[in-house]
mmCIF file of C-alpha atoms in Angstrom:
data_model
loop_
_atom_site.group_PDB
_atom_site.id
_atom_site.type_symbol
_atom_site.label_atom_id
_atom_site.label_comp_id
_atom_site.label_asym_id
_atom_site.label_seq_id
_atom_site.Cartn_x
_atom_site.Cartn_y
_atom_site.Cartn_z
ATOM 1 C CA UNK P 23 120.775 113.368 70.682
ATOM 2 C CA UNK P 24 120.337 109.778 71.010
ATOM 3 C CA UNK P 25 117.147 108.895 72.854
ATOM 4 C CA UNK P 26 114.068 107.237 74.022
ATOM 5 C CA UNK P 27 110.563 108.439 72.983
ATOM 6 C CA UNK P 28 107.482 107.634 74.530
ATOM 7 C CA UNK P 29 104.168 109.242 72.927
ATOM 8 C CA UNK P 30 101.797 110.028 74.299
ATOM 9 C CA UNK P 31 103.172 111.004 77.074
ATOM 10 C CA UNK P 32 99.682 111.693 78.715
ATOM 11 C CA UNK P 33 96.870 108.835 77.764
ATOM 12 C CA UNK P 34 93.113 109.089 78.839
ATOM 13 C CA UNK P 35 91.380 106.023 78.011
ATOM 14 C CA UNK P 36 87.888 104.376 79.090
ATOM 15 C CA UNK P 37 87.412 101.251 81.521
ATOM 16 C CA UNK P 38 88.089 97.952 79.248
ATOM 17 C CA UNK P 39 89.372 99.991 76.168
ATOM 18 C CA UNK P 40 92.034 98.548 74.426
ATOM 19 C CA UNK P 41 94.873 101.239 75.001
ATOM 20 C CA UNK P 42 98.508 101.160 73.124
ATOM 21 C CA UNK P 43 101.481 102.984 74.135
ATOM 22 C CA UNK P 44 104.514 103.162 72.233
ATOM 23 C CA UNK P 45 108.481 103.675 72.655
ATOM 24 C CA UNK P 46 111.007 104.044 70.371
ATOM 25 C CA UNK P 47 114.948 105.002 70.674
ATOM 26 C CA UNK P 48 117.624 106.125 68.710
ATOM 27 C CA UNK P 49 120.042 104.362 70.510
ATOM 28 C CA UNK P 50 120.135 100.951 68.768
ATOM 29 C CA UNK P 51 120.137 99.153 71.654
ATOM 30 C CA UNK P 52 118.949 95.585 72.172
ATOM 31 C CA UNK P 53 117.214 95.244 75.300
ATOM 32 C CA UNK P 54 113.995 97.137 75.549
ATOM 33 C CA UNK P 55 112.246 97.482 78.934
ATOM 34 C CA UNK P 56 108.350 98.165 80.742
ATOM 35 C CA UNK P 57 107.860 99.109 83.547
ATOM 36 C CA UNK P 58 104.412 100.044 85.602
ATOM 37 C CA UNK P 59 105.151 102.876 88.380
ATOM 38 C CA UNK P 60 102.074 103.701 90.524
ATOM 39 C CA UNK P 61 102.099 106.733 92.959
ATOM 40 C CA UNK P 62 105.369 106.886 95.561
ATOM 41 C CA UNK P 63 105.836 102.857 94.553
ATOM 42 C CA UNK P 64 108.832 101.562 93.158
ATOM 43 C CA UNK P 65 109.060 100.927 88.854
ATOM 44 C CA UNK P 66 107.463 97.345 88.872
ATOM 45 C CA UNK P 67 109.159 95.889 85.301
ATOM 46 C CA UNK P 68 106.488 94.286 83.559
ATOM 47 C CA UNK P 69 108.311 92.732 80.621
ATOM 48 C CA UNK P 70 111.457 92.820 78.489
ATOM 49 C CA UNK P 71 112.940 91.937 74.922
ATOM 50 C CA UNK P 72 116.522 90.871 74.270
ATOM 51 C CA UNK P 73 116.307 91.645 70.761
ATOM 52 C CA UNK P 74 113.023 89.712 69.679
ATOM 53 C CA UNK P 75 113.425 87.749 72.586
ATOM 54 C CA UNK P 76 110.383 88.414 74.733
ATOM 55 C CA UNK P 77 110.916 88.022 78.275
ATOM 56 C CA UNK P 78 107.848 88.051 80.886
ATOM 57 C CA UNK P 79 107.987 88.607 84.982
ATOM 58 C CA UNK P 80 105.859 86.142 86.655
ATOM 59 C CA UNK P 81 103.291 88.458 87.873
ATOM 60 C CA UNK P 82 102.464 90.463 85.121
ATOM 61 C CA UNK P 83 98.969 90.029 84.321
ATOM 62 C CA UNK P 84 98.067 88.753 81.326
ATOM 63 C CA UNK P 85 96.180 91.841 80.650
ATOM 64 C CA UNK P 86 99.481 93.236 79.463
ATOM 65 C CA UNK P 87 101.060 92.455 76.328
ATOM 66 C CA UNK P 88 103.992 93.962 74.146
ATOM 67 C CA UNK P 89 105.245 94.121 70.838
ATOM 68 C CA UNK P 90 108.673 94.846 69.284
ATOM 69 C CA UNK P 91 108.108 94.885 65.539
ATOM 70 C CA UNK P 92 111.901 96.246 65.109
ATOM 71 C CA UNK P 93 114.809 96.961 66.869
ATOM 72 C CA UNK P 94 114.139 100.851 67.660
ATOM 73 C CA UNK P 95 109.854 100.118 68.279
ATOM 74 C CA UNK P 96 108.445 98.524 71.374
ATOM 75 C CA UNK P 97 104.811 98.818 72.096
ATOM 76 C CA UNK P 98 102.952 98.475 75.483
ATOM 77 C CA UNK P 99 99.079 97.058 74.912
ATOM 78 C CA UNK P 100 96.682 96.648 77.659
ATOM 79 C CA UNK P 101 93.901 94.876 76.500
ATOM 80 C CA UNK P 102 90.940 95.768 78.544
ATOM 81 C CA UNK P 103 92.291 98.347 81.469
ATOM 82 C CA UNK P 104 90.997 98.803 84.753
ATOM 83 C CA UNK P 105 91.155 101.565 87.262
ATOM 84 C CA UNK P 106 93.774 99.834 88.841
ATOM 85 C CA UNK P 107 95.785 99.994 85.753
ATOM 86 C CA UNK P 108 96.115 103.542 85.785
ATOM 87 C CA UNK P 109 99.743 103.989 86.259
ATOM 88 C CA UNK P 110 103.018 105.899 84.945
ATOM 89 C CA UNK P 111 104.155 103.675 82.261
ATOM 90 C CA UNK P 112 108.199 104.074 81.900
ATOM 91 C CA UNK P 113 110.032 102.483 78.870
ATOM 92 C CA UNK P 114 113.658 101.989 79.104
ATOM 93 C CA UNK P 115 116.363 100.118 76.748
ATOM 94 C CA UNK P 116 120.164 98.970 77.741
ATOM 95 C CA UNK P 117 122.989 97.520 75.440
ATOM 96 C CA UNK P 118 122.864 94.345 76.221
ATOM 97 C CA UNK P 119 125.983 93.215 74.631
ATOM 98 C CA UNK P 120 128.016 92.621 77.847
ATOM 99 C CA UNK P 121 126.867 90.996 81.385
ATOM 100 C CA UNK P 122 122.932 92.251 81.433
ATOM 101 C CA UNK P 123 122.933 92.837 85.430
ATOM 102 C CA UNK P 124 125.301 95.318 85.216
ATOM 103 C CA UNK P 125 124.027 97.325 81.925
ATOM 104 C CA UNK P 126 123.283 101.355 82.285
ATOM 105 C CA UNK P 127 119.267 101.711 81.870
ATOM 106 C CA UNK P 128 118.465 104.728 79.484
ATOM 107 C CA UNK P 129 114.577 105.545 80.154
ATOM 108 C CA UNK P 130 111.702 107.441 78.350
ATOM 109 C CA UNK P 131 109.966 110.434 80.002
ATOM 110 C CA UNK P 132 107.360 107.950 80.418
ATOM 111 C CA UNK P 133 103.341 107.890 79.217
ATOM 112 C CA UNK P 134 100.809 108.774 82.075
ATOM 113 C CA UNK P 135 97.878 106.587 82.029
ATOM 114 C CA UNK P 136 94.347 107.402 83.498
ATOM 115 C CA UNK P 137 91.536 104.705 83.406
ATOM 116 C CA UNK P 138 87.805 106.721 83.688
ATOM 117 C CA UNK Z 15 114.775 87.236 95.511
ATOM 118 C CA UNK Z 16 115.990 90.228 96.373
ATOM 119 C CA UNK Z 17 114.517 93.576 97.685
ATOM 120 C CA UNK Z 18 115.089 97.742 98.164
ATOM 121 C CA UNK Z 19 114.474 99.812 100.671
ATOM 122 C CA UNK Z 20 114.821 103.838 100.875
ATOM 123 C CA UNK Z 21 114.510 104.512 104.544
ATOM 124 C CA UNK Z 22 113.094 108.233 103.330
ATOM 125 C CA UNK Z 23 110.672 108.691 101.099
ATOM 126 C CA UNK Z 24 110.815 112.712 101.198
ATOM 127 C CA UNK Z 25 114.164 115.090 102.453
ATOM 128 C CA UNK Z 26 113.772 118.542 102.597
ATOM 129 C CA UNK Z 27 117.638 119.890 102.651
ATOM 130 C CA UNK Z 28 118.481 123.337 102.512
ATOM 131 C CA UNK Z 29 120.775 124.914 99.446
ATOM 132 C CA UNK Z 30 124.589 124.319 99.596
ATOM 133 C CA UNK Z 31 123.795 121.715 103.008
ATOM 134 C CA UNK Z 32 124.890 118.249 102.619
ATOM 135 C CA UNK Z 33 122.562 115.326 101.929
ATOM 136 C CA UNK Z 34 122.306 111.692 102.612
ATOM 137 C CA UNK Z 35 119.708 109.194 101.194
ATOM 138 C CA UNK Z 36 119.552 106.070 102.665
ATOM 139 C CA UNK Z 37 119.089 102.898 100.768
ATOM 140 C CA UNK Z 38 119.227 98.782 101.879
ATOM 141 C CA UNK Z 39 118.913 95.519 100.206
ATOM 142 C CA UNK Z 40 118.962 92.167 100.843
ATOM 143 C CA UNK Z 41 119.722 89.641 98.770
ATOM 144 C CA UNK Z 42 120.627 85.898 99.218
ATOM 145 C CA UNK Z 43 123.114 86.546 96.126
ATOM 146 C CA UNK Z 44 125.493 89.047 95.272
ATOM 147 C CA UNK Z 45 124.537 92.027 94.074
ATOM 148 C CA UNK Z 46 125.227 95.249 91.860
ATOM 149 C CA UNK Z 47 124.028 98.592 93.019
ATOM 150 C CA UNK Z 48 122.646 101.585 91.316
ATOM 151 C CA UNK Z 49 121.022 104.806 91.629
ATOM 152 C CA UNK Z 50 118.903 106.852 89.325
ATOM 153 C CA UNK Z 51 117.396 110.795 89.363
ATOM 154 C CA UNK Z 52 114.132 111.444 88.458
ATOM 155 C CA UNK Z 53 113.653 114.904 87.533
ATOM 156 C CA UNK Z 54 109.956 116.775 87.243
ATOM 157 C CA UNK Z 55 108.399 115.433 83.980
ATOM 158 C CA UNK Z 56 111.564 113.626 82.893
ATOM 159 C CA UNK Z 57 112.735 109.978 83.094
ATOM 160 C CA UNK Z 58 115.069 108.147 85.390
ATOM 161 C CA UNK Z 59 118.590 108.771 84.818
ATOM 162 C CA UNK Z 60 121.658 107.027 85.775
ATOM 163 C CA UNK Z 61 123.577 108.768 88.986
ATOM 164 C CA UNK Z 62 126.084 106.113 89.462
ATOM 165 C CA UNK Z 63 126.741 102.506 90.005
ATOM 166 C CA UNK Z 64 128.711 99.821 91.933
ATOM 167 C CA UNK Z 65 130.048 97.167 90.451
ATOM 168 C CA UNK Z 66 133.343 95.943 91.731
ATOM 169 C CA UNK Z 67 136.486 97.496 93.548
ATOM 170 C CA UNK Z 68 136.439 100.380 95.762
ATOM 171 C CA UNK Z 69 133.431 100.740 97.720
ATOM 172 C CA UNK Z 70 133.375 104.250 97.454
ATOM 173 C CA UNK Z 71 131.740 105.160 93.966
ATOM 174 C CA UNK Z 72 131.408 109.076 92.028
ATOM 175 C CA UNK Z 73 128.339 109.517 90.258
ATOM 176 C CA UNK Z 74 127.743 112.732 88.001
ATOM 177 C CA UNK Z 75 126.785 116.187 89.275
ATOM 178 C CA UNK Z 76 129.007 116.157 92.688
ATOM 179 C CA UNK Z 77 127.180 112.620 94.272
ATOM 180 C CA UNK Z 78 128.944 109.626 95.462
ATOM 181 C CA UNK Z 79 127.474 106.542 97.307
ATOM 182 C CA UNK Z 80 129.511 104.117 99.164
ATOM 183 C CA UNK Z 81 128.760 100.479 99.404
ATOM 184 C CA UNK Z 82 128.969 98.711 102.469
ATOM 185 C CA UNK Z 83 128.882 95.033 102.624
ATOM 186 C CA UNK Z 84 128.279 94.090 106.226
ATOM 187 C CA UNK Z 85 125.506 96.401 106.322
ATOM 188 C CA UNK Z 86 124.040 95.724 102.921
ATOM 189 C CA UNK Z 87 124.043 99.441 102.516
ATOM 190 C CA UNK Z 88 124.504 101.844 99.658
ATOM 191 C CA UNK Z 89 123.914 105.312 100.673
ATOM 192 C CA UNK Z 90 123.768 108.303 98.263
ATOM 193 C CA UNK Z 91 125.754 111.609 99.196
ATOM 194 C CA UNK Z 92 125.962 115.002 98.733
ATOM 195 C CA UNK Z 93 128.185 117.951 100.458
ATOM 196 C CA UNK Z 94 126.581 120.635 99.202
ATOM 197 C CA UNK Z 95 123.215 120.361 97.088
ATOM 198 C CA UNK Z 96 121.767 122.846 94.813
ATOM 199 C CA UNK Z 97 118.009 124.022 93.675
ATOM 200 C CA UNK Z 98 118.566 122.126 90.765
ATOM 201 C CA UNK Z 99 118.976 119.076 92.991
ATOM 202 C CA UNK Z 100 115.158 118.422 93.824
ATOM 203 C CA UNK Z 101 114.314 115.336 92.501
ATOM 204 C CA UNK Z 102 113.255 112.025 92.989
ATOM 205 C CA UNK Z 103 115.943 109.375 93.721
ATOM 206 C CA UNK Z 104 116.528 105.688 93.430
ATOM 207 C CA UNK Z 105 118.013 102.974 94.649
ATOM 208 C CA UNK Z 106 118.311 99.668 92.419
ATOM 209 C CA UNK Z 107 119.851 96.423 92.372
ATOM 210 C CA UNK Z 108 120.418 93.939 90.004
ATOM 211 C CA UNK Z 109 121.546 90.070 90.559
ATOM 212 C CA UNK Z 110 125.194 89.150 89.747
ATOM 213 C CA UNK Z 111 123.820 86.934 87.149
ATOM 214 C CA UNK Z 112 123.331 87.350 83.400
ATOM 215 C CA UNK Z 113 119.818 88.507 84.099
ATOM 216 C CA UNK Z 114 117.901 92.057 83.119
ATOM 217 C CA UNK Z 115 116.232 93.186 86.081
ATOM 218 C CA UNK Z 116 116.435 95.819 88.086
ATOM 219 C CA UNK Z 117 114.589 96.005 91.097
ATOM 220 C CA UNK Z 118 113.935 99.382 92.125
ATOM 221 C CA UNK Z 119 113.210 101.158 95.927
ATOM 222 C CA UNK Z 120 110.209 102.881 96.098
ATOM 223 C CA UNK Z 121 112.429 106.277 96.008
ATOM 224 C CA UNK Z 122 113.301 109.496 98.007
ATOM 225 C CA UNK Z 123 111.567 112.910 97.136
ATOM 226 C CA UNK Z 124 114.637 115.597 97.889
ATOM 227 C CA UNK Z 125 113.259 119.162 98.199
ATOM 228 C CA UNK Z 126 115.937 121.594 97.864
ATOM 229 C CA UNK Z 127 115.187 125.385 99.454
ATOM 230 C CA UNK Z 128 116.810 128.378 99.031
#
């Protein structure tokens, strides 16, 4: 089945260590999404790519970066994490071939991320 | 910019009893409407979505939402839920603009008992 892959999906990591997580899909689409979700909040997108076109929201911190290498790879770094960090940490990708506001968003089981 | 609100963050609903979740945005702009499922250790699926035309909209596994413009509602309905039901659900909108994001409620824990 066509899909989207997020590994690990549980990440234990140390206060201000570099930490990577990763997300591919089968799906061939060309939009590739992040999103942060803490505890009973809302998904808070972070960043997307159309294609290799990298696209960031206004308040994510630069402490968050991403890389899409290819079109079924997109990778999540966080270059010095804090507690506050520590977050569920969804990927999702959409077509992107027809109006973008209206495209279905397929999601990853997402990567659970705790800062000691 | 626009905004979400689930007025219920949990609903406890016994099996084969209807179920409403309620959901409100605002939005200087016109809109698109969705909602996603969240099942235990999976990630958000798509329910249904509203688009255009009739204001009533069927989603997959017996839901349907209806959009209401005065209101700027877009409530999610069941008639008769199962176990399999409980879940986490939520409400998202998107601007009627070539533009990517969704912005998400902060969802609605349903509980389904036997």
């Amino acid at each position: 089945d066509a899909m989207v892959i997020q590994n690990p999906r549980y990440q234990v990591t140390q206060f201000g260590k570099p930490v990577t997580l990763s997300c591919s899909q089968t799906l061939n689409h060309n939009v590739m999404y992040w999103y942060q979700q803490k505890s009973s909040q809302a998904p808070k997108l972070l960043f997307h790519y159309y294609d290799k076109d990298f696209n960031n929201e206004a308040d994510t911190p630069d402490n968050f970066q991403s890389r899409r290498p290819n079109t079924s790879f997109c990778f999540l770094d966080i270059r010095s994490p804090g507690l506050g960090d520590a977050a569920m940490y969804l990927c999702a990708t959409s077509r992107g071939t027809g109006q973008g506001s209206t495209d279905t968003q397929y999601f990853g089981p997402g990567t659970r991320l705790t800062v000691l | 910019a626009q905004s979400v609100t689930q007025l219920d963050s949990q609903v406890p609903v016994f099996e084969e009893a209807p179920v409403e979740l309620r959901c409100n945005y605002s939005s200087s702009v016109s809109v698109y409407l969705f909602w996603y499922v969240q099942y235990p250790n999976q990630g958000l699926q798509l329910l249904l979505k509203y688009l255009s035309g009739s204001t009533l909209v069927k989603g997959i596994n017996g839901f349907e939402a209806e959009f209401n413009k005065s209101q700027t509602s877009f409530h999610l309905r069941k008639p008769s839920v199962h176990i399999s039901d409980t879940a986490e659900y939520f409400c998202a909108v998107s601007l009627r603009s070539n533009d990517y994001k969704l912005s998400f409620g902060a969802g609605t824990t349903v509980t389904v008992r036997a």
